[in-house]
mmCIF file of C-alpha atoms and ligand atoms in Angstrom:
data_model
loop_
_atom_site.group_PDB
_atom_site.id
_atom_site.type_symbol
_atom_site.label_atom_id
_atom_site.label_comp_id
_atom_site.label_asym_id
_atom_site.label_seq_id
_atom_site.Cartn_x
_atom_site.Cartn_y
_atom_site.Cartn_z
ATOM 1 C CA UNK A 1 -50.874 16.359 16.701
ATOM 2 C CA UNK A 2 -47.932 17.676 14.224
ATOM 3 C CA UNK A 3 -46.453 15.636 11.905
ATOM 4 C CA UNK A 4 -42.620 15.331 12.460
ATOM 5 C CA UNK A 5 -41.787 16.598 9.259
ATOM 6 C CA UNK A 6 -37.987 15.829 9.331
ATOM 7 C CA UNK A 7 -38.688 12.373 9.556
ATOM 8 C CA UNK A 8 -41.041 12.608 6.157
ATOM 9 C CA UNK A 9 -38.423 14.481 4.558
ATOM 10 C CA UNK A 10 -35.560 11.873 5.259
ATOM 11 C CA UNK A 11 -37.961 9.445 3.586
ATOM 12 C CA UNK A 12 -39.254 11.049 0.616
ATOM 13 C CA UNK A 13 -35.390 11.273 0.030
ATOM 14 C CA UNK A 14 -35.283 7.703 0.099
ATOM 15 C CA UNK A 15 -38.473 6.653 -1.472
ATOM 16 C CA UNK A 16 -36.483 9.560 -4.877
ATOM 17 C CA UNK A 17 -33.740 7.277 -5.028
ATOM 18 C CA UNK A 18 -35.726 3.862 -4.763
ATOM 19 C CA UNK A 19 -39.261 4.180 -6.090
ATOM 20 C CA UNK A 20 -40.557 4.479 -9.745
ATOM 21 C CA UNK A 21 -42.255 7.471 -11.059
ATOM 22 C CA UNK A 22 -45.217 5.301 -10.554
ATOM 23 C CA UNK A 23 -44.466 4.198 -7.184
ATOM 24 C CA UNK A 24 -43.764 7.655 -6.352
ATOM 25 C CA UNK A 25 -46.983 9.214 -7.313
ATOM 26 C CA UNK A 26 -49.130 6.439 -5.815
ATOM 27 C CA UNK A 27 -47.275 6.641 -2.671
ATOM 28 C CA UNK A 28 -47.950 10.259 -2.036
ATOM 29 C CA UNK A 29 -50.123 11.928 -4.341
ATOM 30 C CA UNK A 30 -52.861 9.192 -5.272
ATOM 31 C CA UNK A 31 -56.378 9.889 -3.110
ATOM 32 C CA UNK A 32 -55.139 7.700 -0.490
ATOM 33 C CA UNK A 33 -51.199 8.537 -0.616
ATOM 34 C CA UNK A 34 -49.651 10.454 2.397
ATOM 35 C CA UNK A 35 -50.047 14.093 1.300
ATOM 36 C CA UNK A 36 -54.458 13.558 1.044
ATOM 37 C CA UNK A 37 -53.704 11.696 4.209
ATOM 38 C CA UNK A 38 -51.944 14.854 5.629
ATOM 39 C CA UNK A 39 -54.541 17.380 4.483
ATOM 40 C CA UNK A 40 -57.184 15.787 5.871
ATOM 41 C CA UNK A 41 -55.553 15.725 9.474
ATOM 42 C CA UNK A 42 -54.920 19.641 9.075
ATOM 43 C CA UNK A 43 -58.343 19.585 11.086
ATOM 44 C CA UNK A 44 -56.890 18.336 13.961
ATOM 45 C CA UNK A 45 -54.072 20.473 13.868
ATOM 46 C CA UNK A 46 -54.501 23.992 16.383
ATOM 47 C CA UNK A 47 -55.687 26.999 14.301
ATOM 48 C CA UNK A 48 -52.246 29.104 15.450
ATOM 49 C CA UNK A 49 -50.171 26.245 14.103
ATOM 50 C CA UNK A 50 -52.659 25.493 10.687
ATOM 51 C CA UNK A 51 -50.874 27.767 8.400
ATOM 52 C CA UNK A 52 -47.418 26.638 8.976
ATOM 53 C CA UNK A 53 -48.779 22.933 8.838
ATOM 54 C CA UNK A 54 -50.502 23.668 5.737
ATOM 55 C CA UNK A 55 -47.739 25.384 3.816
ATOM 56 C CA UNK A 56 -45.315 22.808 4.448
ATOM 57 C CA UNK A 57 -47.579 19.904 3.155
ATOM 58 C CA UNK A 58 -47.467 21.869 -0.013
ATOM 59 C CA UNK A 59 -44.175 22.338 0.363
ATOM 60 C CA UNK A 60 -43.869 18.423 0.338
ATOM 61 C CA UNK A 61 -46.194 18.142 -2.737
ATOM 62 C CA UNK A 62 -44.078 20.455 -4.686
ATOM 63 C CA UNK A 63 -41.248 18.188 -4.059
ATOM 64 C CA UNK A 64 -42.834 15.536 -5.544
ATOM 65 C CA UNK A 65 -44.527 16.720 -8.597
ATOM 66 C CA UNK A 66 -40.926 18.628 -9.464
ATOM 67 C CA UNK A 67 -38.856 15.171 -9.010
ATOM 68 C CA UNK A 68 -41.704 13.073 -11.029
ATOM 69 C CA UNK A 69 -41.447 16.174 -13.862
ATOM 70 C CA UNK A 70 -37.436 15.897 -13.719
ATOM 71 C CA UNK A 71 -36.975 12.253 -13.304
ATOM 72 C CA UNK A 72 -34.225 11.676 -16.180
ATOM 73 C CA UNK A 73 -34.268 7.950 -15.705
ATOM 74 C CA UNK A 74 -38.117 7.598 -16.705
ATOM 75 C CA UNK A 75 -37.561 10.311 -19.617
ATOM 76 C CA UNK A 76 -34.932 7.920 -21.212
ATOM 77 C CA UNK A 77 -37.415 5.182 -20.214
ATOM 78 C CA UNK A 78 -39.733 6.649 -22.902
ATOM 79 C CA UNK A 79 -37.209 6.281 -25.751
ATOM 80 C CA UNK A 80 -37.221 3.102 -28.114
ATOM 81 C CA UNK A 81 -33.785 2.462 -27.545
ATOM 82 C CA UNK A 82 -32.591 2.984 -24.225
ATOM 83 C CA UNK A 83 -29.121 3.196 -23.663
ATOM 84 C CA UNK A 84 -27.098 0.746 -21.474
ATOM 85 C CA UNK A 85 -24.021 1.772 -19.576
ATOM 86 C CA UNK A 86 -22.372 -1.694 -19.198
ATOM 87 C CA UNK A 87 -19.340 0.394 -16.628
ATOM 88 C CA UNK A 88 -22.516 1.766 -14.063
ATOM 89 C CA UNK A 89 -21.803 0.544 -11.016
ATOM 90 C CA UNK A 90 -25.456 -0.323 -10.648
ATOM 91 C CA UNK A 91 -28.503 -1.625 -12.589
ATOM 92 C CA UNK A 92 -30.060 1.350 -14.442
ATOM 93 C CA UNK A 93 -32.945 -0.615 -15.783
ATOM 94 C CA UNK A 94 -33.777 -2.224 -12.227
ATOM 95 C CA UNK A 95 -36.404 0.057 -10.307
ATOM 96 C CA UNK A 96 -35.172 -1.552 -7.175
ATOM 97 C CA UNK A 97 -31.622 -0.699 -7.597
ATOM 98 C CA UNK A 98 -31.564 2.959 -8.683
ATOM 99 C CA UNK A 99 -29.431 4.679 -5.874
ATOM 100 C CA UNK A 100 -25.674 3.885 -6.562
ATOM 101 C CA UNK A 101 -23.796 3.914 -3.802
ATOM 102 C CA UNK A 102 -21.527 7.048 -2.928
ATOM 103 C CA UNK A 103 -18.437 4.591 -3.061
ATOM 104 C CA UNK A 104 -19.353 3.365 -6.691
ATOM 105 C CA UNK A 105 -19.195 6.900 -7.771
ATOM 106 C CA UNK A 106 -15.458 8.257 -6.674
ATOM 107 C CA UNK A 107 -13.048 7.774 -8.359
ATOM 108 C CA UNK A 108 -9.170 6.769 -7.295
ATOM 109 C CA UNK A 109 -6.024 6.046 -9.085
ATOM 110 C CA UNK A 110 -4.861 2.590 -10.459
ATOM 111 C CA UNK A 111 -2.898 0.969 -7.918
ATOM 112 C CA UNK A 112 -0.222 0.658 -10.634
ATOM 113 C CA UNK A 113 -0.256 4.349 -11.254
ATOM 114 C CA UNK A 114 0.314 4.813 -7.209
ATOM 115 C CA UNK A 115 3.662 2.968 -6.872
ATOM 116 C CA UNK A 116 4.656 4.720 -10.064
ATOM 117 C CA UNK A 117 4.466 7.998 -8.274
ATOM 118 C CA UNK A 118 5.772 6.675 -5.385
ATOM 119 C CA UNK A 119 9.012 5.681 -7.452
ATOM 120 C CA UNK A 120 9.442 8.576 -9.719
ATOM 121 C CA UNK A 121 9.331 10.596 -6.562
ATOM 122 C CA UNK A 122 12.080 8.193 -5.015
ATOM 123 C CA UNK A 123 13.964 9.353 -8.834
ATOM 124 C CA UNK A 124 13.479 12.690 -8.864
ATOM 125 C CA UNK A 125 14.644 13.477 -5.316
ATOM 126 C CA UNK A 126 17.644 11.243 -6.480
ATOM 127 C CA UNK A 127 18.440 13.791 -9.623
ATOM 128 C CA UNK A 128 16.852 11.676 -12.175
ATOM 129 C CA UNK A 129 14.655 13.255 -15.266
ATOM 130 C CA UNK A 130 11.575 11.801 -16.161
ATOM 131 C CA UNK A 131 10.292 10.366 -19.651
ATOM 132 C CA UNK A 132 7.604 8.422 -20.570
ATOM 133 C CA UNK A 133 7.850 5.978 -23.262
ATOM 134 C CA UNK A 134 5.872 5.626 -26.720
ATOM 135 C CA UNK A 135 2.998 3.079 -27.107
ATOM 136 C CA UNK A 136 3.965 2.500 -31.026
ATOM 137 C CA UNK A 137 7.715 2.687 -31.563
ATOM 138 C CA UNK A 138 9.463 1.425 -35.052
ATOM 139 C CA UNK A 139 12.491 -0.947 -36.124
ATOM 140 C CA UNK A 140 15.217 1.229 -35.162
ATOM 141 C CA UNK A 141 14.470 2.437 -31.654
ATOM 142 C CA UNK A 142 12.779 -1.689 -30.767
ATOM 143 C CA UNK A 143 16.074 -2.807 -31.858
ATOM 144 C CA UNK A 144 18.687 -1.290 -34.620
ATOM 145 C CA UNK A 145 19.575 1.474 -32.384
ATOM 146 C CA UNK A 146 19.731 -1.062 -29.161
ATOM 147 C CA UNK A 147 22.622 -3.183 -31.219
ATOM 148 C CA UNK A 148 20.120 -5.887 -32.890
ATOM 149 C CA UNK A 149 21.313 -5.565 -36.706
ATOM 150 C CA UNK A 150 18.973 -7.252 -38.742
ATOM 151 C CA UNK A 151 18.499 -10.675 -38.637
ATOM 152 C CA UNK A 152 20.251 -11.150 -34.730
ATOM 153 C CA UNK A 153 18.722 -13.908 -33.335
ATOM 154 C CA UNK A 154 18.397 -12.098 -30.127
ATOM 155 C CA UNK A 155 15.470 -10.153 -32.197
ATOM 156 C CA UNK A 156 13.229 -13.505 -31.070
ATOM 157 C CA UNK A 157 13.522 -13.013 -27.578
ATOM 158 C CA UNK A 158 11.059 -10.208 -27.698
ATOM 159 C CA UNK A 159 7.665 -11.483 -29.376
ATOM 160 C CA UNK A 160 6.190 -8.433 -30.265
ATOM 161 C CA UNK A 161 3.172 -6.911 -32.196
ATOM 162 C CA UNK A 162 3.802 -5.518 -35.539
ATOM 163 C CA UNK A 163 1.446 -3.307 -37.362
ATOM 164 C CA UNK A 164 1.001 -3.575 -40.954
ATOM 165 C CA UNK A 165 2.609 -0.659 -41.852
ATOM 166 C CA UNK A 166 6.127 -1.715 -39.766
ATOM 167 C CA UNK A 167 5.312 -0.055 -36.398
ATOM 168 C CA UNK A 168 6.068 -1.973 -33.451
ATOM 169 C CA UNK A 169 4.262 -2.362 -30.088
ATOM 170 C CA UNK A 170 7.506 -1.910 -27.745
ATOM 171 C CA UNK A 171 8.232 -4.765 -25.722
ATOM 172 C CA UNK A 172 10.242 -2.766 -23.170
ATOM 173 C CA UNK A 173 11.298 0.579 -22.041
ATOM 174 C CA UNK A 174 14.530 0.180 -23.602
ATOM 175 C CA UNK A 175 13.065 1.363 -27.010
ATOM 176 C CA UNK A 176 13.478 5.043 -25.529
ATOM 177 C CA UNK A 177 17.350 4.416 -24.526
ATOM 178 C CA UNK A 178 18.401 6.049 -28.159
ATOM 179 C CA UNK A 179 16.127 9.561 -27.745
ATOM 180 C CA UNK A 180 17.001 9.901 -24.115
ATOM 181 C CA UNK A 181 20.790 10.003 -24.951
ATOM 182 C CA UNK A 182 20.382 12.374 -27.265
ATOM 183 C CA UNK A 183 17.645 14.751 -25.918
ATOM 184 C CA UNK A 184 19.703 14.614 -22.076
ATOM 185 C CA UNK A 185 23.154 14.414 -23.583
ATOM 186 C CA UNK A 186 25.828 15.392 -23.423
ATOM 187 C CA UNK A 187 26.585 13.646 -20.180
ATOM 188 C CA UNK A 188 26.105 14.189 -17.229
ATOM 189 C CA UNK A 189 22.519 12.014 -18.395
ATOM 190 C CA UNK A 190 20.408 10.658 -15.385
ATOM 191 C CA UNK A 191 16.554 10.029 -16.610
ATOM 192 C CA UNK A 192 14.329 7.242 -15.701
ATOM 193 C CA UNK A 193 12.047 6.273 -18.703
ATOM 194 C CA UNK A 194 7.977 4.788 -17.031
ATOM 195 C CA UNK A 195 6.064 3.063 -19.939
ATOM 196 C CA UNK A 196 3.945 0.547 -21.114
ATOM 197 C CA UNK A 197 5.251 -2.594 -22.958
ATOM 198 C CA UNK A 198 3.465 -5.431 -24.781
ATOM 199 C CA UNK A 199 4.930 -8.822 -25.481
ATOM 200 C CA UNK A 200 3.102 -12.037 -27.517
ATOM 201 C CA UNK A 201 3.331 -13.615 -24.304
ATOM 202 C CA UNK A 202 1.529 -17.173 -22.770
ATOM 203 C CA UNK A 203 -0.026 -15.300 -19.773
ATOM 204 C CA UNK A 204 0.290 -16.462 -15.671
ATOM 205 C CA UNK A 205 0.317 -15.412 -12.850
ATOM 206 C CA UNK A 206 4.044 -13.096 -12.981
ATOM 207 C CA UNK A 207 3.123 -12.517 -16.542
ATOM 208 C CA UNK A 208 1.279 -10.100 -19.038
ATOM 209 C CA UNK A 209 0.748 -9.877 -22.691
ATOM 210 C CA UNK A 210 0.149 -5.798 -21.350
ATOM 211 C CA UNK A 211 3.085 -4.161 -18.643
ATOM 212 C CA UNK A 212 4.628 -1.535 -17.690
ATOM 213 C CA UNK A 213 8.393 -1.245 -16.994
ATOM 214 C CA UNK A 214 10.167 1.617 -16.047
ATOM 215 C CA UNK A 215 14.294 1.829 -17.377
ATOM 216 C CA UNK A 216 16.619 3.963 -16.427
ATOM 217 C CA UNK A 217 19.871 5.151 -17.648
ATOM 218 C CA UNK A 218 22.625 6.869 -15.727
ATOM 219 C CA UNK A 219 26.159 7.665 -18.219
ATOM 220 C CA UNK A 220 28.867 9.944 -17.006
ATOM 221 C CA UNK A 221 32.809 9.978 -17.312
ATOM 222 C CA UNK A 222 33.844 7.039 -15.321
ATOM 223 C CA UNK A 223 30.738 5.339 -14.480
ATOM 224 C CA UNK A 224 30.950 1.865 -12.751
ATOM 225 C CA UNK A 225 29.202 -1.346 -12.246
ATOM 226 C CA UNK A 226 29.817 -0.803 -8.893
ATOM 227 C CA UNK A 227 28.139 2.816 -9.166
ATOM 228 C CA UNK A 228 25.214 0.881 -11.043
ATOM 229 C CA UNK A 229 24.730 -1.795 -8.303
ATOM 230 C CA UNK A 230 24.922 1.330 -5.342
ATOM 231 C CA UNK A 231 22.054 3.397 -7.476
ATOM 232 C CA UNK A 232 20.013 0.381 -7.669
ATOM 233 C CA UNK A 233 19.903 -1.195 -4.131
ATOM 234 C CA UNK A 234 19.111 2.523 -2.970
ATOM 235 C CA UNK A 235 16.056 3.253 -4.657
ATOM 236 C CA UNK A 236 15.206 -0.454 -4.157
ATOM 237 C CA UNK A 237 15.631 -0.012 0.046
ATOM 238 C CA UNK A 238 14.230 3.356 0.428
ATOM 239 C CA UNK A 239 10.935 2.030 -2.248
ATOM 240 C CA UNK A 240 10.857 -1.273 0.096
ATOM 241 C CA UNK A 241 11.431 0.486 3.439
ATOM 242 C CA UNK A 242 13.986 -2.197 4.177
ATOM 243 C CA UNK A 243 17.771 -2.926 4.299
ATOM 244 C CA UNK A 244 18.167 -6.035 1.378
ATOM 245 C CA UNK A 245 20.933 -8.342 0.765
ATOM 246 C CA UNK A 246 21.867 -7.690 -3.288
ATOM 247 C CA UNK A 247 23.347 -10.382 -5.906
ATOM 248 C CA UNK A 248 23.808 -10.289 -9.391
ATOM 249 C CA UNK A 249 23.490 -13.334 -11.766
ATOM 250 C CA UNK A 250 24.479 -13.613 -15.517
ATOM 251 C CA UNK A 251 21.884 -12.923 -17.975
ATOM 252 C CA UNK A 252 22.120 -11.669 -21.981
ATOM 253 C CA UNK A 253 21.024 -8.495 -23.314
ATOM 254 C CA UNK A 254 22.205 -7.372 -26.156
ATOM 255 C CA UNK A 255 22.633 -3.796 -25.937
ATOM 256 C CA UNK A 256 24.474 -4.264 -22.287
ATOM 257 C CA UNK A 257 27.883 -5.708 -21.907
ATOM 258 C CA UNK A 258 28.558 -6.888 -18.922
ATOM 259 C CA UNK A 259 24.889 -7.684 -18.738
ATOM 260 C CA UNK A 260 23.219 -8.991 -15.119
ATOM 261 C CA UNK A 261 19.792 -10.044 -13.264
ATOM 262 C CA UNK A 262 19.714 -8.053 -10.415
ATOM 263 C CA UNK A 263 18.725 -10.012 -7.451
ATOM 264 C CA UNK A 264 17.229 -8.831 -3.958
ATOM 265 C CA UNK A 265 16.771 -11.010 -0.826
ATOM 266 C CA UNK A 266 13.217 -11.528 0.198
ATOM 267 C CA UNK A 267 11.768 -8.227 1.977
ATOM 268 C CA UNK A 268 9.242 -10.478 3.701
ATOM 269 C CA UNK A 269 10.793 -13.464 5.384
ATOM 270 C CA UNK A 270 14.280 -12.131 5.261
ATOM 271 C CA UNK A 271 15.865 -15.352 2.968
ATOM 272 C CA UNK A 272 13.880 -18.342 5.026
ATOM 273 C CA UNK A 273 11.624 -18.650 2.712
ATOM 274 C CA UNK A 274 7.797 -17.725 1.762
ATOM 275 C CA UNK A 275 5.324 -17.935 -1.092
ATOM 276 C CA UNK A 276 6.468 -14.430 -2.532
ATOM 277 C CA UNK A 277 9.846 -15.313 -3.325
ATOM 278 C CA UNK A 278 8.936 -19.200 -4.207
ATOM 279 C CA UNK A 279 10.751 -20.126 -1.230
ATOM 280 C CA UNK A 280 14.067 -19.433 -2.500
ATOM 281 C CA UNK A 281 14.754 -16.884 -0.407
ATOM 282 C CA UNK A 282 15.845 -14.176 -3.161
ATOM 283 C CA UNK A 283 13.536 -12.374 -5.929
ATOM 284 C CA UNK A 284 14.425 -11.645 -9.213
ATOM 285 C CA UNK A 285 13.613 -8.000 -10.018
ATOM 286 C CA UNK A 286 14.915 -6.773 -13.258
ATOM 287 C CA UNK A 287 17.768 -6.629 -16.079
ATOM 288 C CA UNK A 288 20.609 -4.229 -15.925
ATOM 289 C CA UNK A 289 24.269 -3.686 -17.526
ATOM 290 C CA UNK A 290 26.700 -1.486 -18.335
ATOM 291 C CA UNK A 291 25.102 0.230 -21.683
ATOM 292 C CA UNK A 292 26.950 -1.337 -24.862
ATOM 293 C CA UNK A 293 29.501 0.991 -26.709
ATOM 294 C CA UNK A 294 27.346 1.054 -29.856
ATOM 295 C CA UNK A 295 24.417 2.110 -28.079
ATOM 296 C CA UNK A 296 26.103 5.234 -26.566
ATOM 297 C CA UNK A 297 27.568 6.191 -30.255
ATOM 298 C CA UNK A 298 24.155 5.575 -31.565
ATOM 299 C CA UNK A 299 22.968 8.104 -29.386
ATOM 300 C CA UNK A 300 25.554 10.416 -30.446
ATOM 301 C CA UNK A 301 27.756 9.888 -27.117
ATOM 302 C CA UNK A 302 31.320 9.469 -27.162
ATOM 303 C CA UNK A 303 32.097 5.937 -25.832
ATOM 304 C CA UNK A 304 35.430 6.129 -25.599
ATOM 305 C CA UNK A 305 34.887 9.196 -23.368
ATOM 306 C CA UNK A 306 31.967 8.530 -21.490
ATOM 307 C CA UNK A 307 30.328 5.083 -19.979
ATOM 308 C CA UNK A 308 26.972 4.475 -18.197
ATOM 309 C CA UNK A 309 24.084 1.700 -16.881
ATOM 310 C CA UNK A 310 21.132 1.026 -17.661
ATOM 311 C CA UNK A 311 17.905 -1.088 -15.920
ATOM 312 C CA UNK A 312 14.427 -2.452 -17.011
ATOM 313 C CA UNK A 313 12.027 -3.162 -14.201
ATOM 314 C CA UNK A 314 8.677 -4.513 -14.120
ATOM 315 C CA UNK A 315 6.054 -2.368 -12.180
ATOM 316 C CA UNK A 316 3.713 -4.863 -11.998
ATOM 317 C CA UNK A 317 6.106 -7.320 -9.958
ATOM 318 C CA UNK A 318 7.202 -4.263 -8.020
ATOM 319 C CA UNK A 319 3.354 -3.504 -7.279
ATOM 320 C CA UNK A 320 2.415 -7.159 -6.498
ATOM 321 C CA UNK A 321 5.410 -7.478 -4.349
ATOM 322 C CA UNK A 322 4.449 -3.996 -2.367
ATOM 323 C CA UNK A 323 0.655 -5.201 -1.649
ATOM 324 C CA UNK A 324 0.816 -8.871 -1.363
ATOM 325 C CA UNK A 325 -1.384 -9.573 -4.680
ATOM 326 C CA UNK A 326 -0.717 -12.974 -5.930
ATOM 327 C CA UNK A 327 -1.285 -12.934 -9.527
ATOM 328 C CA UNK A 328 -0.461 -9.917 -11.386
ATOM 329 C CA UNK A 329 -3.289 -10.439 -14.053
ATOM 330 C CA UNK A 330 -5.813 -8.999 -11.248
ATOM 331 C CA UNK A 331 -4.416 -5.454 -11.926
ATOM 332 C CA UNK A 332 -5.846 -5.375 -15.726
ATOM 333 C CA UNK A 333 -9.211 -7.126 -14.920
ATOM 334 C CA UNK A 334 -10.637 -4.277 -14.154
ATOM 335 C CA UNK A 335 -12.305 -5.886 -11.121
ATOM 336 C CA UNK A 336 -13.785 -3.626 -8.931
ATOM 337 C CA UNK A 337 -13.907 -5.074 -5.648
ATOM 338 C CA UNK A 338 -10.278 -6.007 -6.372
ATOM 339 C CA UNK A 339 -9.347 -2.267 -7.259
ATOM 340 C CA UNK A 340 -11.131 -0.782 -4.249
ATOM 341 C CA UNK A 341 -8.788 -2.517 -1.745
ATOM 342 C CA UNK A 342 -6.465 0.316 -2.779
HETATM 343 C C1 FA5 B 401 14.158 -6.338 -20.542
HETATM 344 O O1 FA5 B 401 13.034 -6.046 -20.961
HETATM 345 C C2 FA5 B 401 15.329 -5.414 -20.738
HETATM 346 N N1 FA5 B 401 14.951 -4.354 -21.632
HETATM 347 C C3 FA5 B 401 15.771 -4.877 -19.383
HETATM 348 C C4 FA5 B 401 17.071 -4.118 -19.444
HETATM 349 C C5 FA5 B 401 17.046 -2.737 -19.541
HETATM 350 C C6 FA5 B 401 18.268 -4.798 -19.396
HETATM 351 C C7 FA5 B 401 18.258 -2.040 -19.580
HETATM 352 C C8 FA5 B 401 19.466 -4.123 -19.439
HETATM 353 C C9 FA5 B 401 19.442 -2.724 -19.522
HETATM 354 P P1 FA5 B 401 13.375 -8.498 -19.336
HETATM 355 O O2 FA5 B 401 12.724 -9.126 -20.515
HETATM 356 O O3 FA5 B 401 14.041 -9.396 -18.393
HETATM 357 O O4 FA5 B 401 14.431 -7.411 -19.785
HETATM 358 O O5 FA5 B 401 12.271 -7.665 -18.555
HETATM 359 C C10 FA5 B 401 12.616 -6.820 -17.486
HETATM 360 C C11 FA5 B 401 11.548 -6.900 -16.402
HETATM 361 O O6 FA5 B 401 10.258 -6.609 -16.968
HETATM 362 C C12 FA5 B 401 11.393 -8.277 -15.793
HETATM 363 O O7 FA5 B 401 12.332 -8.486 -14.760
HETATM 364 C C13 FA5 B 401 9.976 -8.216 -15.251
HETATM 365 O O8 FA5 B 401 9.943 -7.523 -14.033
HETATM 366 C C14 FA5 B 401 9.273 -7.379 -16.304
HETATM 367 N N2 FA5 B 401 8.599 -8.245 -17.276
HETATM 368 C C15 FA5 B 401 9.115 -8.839 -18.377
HETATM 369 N N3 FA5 B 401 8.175 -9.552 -19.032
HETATM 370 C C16 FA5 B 401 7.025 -9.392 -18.335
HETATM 371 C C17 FA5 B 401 5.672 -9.862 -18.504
HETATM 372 N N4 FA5 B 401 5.325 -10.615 -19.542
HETATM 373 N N5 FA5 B 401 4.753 -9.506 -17.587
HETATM 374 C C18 FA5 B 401 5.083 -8.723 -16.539
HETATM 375 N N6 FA5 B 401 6.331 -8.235 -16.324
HETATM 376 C C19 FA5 B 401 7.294 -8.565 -17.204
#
């Protein structure tokens, strides 16, 4: 009787991805392993269909003998020191536990990274430029050119790192406002300004020592608050897919005057109340204000001619408030059941 040799193939491909080099060899080429076991059953086999029979039983023992002489695992087995990759998604020094599962191996992007997209795009259609932000920024841009002279106690609301040679890690997006006046200027300027921030922060569940936030800044002739409030609530309904309910409450920054909190009603119970929005009915999303005059002359534009807004949002909030996550520390864990929700 013929063998059904589609079903030996399918598990020789298994038995390569589970079993030793050992295992391997005893299981099929030992005395009594399954290719001896097939040879001596070529007997029974009808002379027309021996040859075929017996060529594809050494087909099968070529298989073998390659994969035991190009296992890779068992030739880094034979070194002293044998590396461990603590990011494999499986054990590389369990025999058991050799085949890694397809989904281990693809890659996707960082949920963070896909709202980002999905809100530059929301920009760019809108007529905004796109820059990102440095990592390592110095005195002037963290805070001389945003209207903190030296010594303004304002300086202490942002806890920052300093390296020892005066470089700052930026605590917000804001450090960019100076270089994007002048590099888009003169005005009309509309650029929206992604980045990562880092503040000396007690961590929870809303906050990070590690964030991004992505500004923007919009200065024309004859720009309003009211213009600032429209732009705003836009992207903010067509990134939330919902109508919201806006309202601005007082808040100090110090290179905005009139400075605000920009407020949204709850997307997902509509102001009655859930966990999201603490059951106040009404989330706080993000700083804004009309830019200060000495910010606009520090970037070399004329304030008595031109005016402008800025904003400073936190993608993180944005991103937990898009997929329901709870605590925004799970998006730096680098968990990966957590990450493969997305
Ligand atoms: C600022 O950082 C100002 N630069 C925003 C601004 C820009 C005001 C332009 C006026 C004009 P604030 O510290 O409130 O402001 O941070 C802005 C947003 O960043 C917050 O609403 C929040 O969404 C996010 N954020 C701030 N701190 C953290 C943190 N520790 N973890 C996560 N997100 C944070």
């Amino acid at each position: 009787m013929l063998k059904d040799f589609s079903q030996i193939l399918k598990e020789i491909d298994d038995d390569i991805h589970t079993l030793s080099q050992v295992e391997l060899k005893q299981k099929y080429l030992s005395k009594s392993g399954v290719i001896s076991k097939m040879f001596k059953e070529l007997k029974e086999v009808p002379d027309k269909e021996k040859s075929e029979y017996g060529l594809k039983i050494n087909q099968i023992k070529t298989l073998i003998e390659d994969n035991i002489k190009n296992r890779v695992e068992e030739k880094l087995e034979d070194k002293p020191l044998f590396k461990i990759d603590p990011t494999a998604p499986f054990d590389i020094n369990s025999k058991k536990d050799k085949k890694p599962h397809i989904l281990d191996l693809r890659g996707s992007s960082h949920p963070l990274m896909q709202e980002l997209e999905k809100i530059l795009d929301i920009f760019q259609r809108m007529g905004f430029n796109i820059l990102e932000s440095r990592q390592l920024d110095d005195d002037f841009h963290m805070f001389e050119s945003l209207n903190f002279p030296k010594g303004h106690p304002a300086r202490d609301m942002y806890d920052t790192f300093w390296t020892d040679d005066n470089f700052v890690l930026p605590a917000h997006t804001s450090t960019m406002q100076n270089r994007a006046l002048r590099k888009f200027g003169p005005p009309p300027i509309r650029v929206v300004l992604p980045g990562r921030c880092f503040r000396n922060e007690a961590t929870d569940a809303s906050h990070e020592h590690t964030f991004y936030q992505i500004e923007g800044i919009y200065v024309d002739k004859d720009i309003s608050f009211a213009n600032m409030l429209a732009t705003i609530k836009s992207y903010l309904e067509e990134y939330l897919e919902k109508e919201l309910e806006i309202r601005v409450q007082p808040a100090y920054f110090p290179f905005t005057e009139p400075d605000a909190e920009f407020v949204i009603s709850c997307p997902f119970c509509n102001k009655s109340g859930c966990s999201t929005c603490h059951y106040s009915g009404w989330i706080e999303l993000m700083g804004c204000g009309m830019i200060h005059p000495n910010v606009l002359n520090s970037g070399g534009i004329d304030s008595q001619i031109y005016s402008g807004f800025a904003w400073g949002v936190g993608l993180d909030r944005l991103t937990a408030i898009k997929r329901g996550i709870t605590d925004i520390r799970k998006l730096r864990d680098g968990d990966i059941n957590f990450l493969r929700q997305f």
